[in-house]
């Protein structure tokens, strides 16, 4: 029986894409990109490659410090990537957008006695500030952020750290909920943990098989309750 629910944050509960869209466009505009939409597309490709490397185990911060300068280099604009990354991080720290329905989901699960846990990759300061600023921090009993625990999804040690933190927690009574197959579902599968792929856009699955698929929050409630 499920008693512990690990939630990813970005694009599972918090609307990271909205904050990213606003923040990246602001950075690119201030840096002098002549065509913001084209620059945003270039950034998307650069950033996807960056996160692919990070999830494969490459150190995160050096890559993050180059993603804006690498983007602008393709537009023949010289820039200080580390400084732009810091500016972007400040914007993200104040991205408090909650996906509609997420708060009600947490409230219902909490009222039914489940232990709710944050399990997220990212910069600790950013994620803590967003949890507090969005108002959803009060629903969580524990918070695990990759920068603080030294492991990131999909590394098995990330999930093992969460399981080992409570002697009453194991793979039989715990489920991972997240939107990223490559991080949330691959990682859960690696330790034999049940998973729910939050898939609101109804993307096709790949060879990475989650235990369950939820197209909306009601699906999550139906699966767990």
mmCIF file with all atom_site columns, N, CA and C in Angstrom, residues 76-105:
data_model
loop_
_atom_site.group_PDB
_atom_site.id
_atom_site.type_symbol
_atom_site.label_atom_id
_atom_site.label_alt_id
_atom_site.label_comp_id
_atom_site.label_asym_id
_atom_site.label_entity_id
_atom_site.label_seq_id
_atom_site.pdbx_PDB_ins_code
_atom_site.Cartn_x
_atom_site.Cartn_y
_atom_site.Cartn_z
_atom_site.occupancy
_atom_site.B_iso_or_equiv
_atom_site.pdbx_formal_charge
_atom_site.auth_seq_id
_atom_site.auth_comp_id
_atom_site.auth_asym_id
_atom_site.auth_atom_id
_atom_site.pdbx_PDB_model_num
ATOM 1  N N  . UNK A 1 76  ? 26.493 35.742 -32.838 1.00 0.00 ? 76  UNK A N  1
ATOM 2  C CA . UNK A 1 76  ? 27.651 36.645 -32.915 1.00 0.00 ? 76  UNK A CA 1
ATOM 3  C C  . UNK A 1 76  ? 27.590 37.751 -31.856 1.00 0.00 ? 76  UNK A C  1
ATOM 4  N N  . UNK A 1 77  ? 27.073 37.406 -30.693 1.00 0.00 ? 77  UNK A N  1
ATOM 5  C CA . UNK A 1 77  ? 27.008 38.338 -29.562 1.00 0.00 ? 77  UNK A CA 1
ATOM 6  C C  . UNK A 1 77  ? 27.893 37.797 -28.448 1.00 0.00 ? 77  UNK A C  1
ATOM 7  N N  . UNK A 1 78  ? 28.898 38.576 -28.047 1.00 0.00 ? 78  UNK A N  1
ATOM 8  C CA . UNK A 1 78  ? 29.771 38.166 -26.959 1.00 0.00 ? 78  UNK A CA 1
ATOM 9  C C  . UNK A 1 78  ? 29.111 38.496 -25.622 1.00 0.00 ? 78  UNK A C  1
ATOM 10 N N  . UNK A 1 79  ? 29.277 37.599 -24.664 1.00 0.00 ? 79  UNK A N  1
ATOM 11 C CA . UNK A 1 79  ? 28.609 37.806 -23.369 1.00 0.00 ? 79  UNK A CA 1
ATOM 12 C C  . UNK A 1 79  ? 29.331 37.053 -22.274 1.00 0.00 ? 79  UNK A C  1
ATOM 13 N N  . UNK A 1 80  ? 29.004 37.409 -21.042 1.00 0.00 ? 80  UNK A N  1
ATOM 14 C CA . UNK A 1 80  ? 29.531 36.726 -19.857 1.00 0.00 ? 80  UNK A CA 1
ATOM 15 C C  . UNK A 1 80  ? 28.491 35.694 -19.425 1.00 0.00 ? 80  UNK A C  1
ATOM 16 N N  . UNK A 1 81  ? 28.731 34.454 -19.796 1.00 0.00 ? 81  UNK A N  1
ATOM 17 C CA . UNK A 1 81  ? 27.751 33.407 -19.526 1.00 0.00 ? 81  UNK A CA 1
ATOM 18 C C  . UNK A 1 81  ? 27.440 33.232 -18.061 1.00 0.00 ? 81  UNK A C  1
ATOM 19 N N  . UNK A 1 82  ? 28.448 33.324 -17.211 1.00 0.00 ? 82  UNK A N  1
ATOM 20 C CA . UNK A 1 82  ? 28.233 33.136 -15.778 1.00 0.00 ? 82  UNK A CA 1
ATOM 21 C C  . UNK A 1 82  ? 27.366 34.255 -15.210 1.00 0.00 ? 82  UNK A C  1
ATOM 22 N N  . UNK A 1 83  ? 27.609 35.478 -15.647 1.00 0.00 ? 83  UNK A N  1
ATOM 23 C CA . UNK A 1 83  ? 26.814 36.603 -15.166 1.00 0.00 ? 83  UNK A CA 1
ATOM 24 C C  . UNK A 1 83  ? 25.363 36.479 -15.630 1.00 0.00 ? 83  UNK A C  1
ATOM 25 N N  . UNK A 1 84  ? 25.164 36.072 -16.879 1.00 0.00 ? 84  UNK A N  1
ATOM 26 C CA . UNK A 1 84  ? 23.805 35.903 -17.388 1.00 0.00 ? 84  UNK A CA 1
ATOM 27 C C  . UNK A 1 84  ? 23.088 34.775 -16.650 1.00 0.00 ? 84  UNK A C  1
ATOM 28 N N  . UNK A 1 85  ? 23.822 33.717 -16.335 1.00 0.00 ? 85  UNK A N  1
ATOM 29 C CA . UNK A 1 85  ? 23.228 32.613 -15.580 1.00 0.00 ? 85  UNK A CA 1
ATOM 30 C C  . UNK A 1 85  ? 22.782 33.079 -14.198 1.00 0.00 ? 85  UNK A C  1
ATOM 31 N N  . UNK A 1 86  ? 23.578 33.919 -13.558 1.00 0.00 ? 86  UNK A N  1
ATOM 32 C CA . UNK A 1 86  ? 23.205 34.447 -12.248 1.00 0.00 ? 86  UNK A CA 1
ATOM 33 C C  . UNK A 1 86  ? 21.946 35.305 -12.345 1.00 0.00 ? 86  UNK A C  1
ATOM 34 N N  . UNK A 1 87  ? 21.845 36.108 -13.396 1.00 0.00 ? 87  UNK A N  1
ATOM 35 C CA . UNK A 1 87  ? 20.654 36.936 -13.588 1.00 0.00 ? 87  UNK A CA 1
ATOM 36 C C  . UNK A 1 87  ? 19.422 36.064 -13.809 1.00 0.00 ? 87  UNK A C  1
ATOM 37 N N  . UNK A 1 88  ? 19.593 35.030 -14.610 1.00 0.00 ? 88  UNK A N  1
ATOM 38 C CA . UNK A 1 88  ? 18.498 34.107 -14.877 1.00 0.00 ? 88  UNK A CA 1
ATOM 39 C C  . UNK A 1 88  ? 18.075 33.390 -13.593 1.00 0.00 ? 88  UNK A C  1
ATOM 40 N N  . UNK A 1 89  ? 19.062 33.011 -12.790 1.00 0.00 ? 89  UNK A N  1
ATOM 41 C CA . UNK A 1 89  ? 18.760 32.312 -11.536 1.00 0.00 ? 89  UNK A CA 1
ATOM 42 C C  . UNK A 1 89  ? 17.931 33.189 -10.607 1.00 0.00 ? 89  UNK A C  1
ATOM 43 N N  . UNK A 1 90  ? 18.245 34.480 -10.576 1.00 0.00 ? 90  UNK A N  1
ATOM 44 C CA . UNK A 1 90  ? 17.469 35.404 -9.751  1.00 0.00 ? 90  UNK A CA 1
ATOM 45 C C  . UNK A 1 90  ? 16.025 35.455 -10.220 1.00 0.00 ? 90  UNK A C  1
ATOM 46 N N  . UNK A 1 91  ? 15.828 35.417 -11.527 1.00 0.00 ? 91  UNK A N  1
ATOM 47 C CA . UNK A 1 91  ? 14.468 35.400 -12.054 1.00 0.00 ? 91  UNK A CA 1
ATOM 48 C C  . UNK A 1 91  ? 13.753 34.120 -11.638 1.00 0.00 ? 91  UNK A C  1
ATOM 49 N N  . UNK A 1 92  ? 14.432 32.980 -11.780 1.00 0.00 ? 92  UNK A N  1
ATOM 50 C CA . UNK A 1 92  ? 13.819 31.700 -11.423 1.00 0.00 ? 92  UNK A CA 1
ATOM 51 C C  . UNK A 1 92  ? 13.471 31.630 -9.942  1.00 0.00 ? 92  UNK A C  1
ATOM 52 N N  . UNK A 1 93  ? 14.303 32.254 -9.118  1.00 0.00 ? 93  UNK A N  1
ATOM 53 C CA . UNK A 1 93  ? 14.042 32.236 -7.678  1.00 0.00 ? 93  UNK A CA 1
ATOM 54 C C  . UNK A 1 93  ? 12.675 32.807 -7.342  1.00 0.00 ? 93  UNK A C  1
ATOM 55 N N  . UNK A 1 94  ? 12.153 33.637 -8.244  1.00 0.00 ? 94  UNK A N  1
ATOM 56 C CA . UNK A 1 94  ? 10.864 34.278 -7.999  1.00 0.00 ? 94  UNK A CA 1
ATOM 57 C C  . UNK A 1 94  ? 9.788  33.785 -8.968  1.00 0.00 ? 94  UNK A C  1
ATOM 58 N N  . UNK A 1 95  ? 10.018 32.605 -9.528  1.00 0.00 ? 95  UNK A N  1
ATOM 59 C CA . UNK A 1 95  ? 8.996  31.975 -10.358 1.00 0.00 ? 95  UNK A CA 1
ATOM 60 C C  . UNK A 1 95  ? 8.110  31.130 -9.439  1.00 0.00 ? 95  UNK A C  1
ATOM 61 N N  . UNK A 1 96  ? 7.012  31.727 -9.013  1.00 0.00 ? 96  UNK A N  1
ATOM 62 C CA . UNK A 1 96  ? 6.129  31.068 -8.055  1.00 0.00 ? 96  UNK A CA 1
ATOM 63 C C  . UNK A 1 96  ? 4.872  30.516 -8.715  1.00 0.00 ? 96  UNK A C  1
ATOM 64 N N  . UNK A 1 97  ? 4.875  30.381 -10.037 1.00 0.00 ? 97  UNK A N  1
ATOM 65 C CA . UNK A 1 97  ? 3.686  29.922 -10.750 1.00 0.00 ? 97  UNK A CA 1
ATOM 66 C C  . UNK A 1 97  ? 3.396  28.455 -10.427 1.00 0.00 ? 97  UNK A C  1
ATOM 67 N N  . UNK A 1 98  ? 2.207  28.192 -9.916  1.00 0.00 ? 98  UNK A N  1
ATOM 68 C CA . UNK A 1 98  ? 1.764  26.833 -9.607  1.00 0.00 ? 98  UNK A CA 1
ATOM 69 C C  . UNK A 1 98  ? 0.847  26.366 -10.734 1.00 0.00 ? 98  UNK A C  1
ATOM 70 N N  . UNK A 1 99  ? 1.024  25.143 -11.192 1.00 0.00 ? 99  UNK A N  1
ATOM 71 C CA . UNK A 1 99  ? 0.135  24.604 -12.219 1.00 0.00 ? 99  UNK A CA 1
ATOM 72 C C  . UNK A 1 99  ? -1.277 24.521 -11.643 1.00 0.00 ? 99  UNK A C  1
ATOM 73 N N  . UNK A 1 100 ? -2.282 25.014 -12.361 1.00 0.00 ? 100 UNK A N  1
ATOM 74 C CA . UNK A 1 100 ? -3.658 24.954 -11.854 1.00 0.00 ? 100 UNK A CA 1
ATOM 75 C C  . UNK A 1 100 ? -4.058 23.539 -11.433 1.00 0.00 ? 100 UNK A C  1
ATOM 76 N N  . UNK A 1 101 ? -4.577 23.424 -10.226 1.00 0.00 ? 101 UNK A N  1
ATOM 77 C CA . UNK A 1 101 ? -5.005 22.127 -9.705  1.00 0.00 ? 101 UNK A CA 1
ATOM 78 C C  . UNK A 1 101 ? -3.984 21.454 -8.816  1.00 0.00 ? 101 UNK A C  1
ATOM 79 N N  . UNK A 1 102 ? -2.720 21.910 -8.859  1.00 0.00 ? 102 UNK A N  1
ATOM 80 C CA . UNK A 1 102 ? -1.671 21.248 -8.074  1.00 0.00 ? 102 UNK A CA 1
ATOM 81 C C  . UNK A 1 102 ? -1.907 21.393 -6.572  1.00 0.00 ? 102 UNK A C  1
ATOM 82 N N  . UNK A 1 103 ? -2.290 22.572 -6.143  1.00 0.00 ? 103 UNK A N  1
ATOM 83 C CA . UNK A 1 103 ? -2.511 22.791 -4.708  1.00 0.00 ? 103 UNK A CA 1
ATOM 84 C C  . UNK A 1 103 ? -3.642 21.910 -4.198  1.00 0.00 ? 103 UNK A C  1
ATOM 85 N N  . UNK A 1 104 ? -4.703 21.796 -4.962  1.00 0.00 ? 104 UNK A N  1
ATOM 86 C CA . UNK A 1 104 ? -5.822 20.947 -4.556  1.00 0.00 ? 104 UNK A CA 1
ATOM 87 C C  . UNK A 1 104 ? -5.403 19.477 -4.502  1.00 0.00 ? 104 UNK A C  1
ATOM 88 N N  . UNK A 1 105 ? -4.565 19.057 -5.443  1.00 0.00 ? 105 UNK A N  1
ATOM 89 C CA . UNK A 1 105 ? -4.052 17.682 -5.433  1.00 0.00 ? 105 UNK A CA 1
ATOM 90 C C  . UNK A 1 105 ? -3.299 17.404 -4.139  1.00 0.00 ? 105 UNK A C  1
#
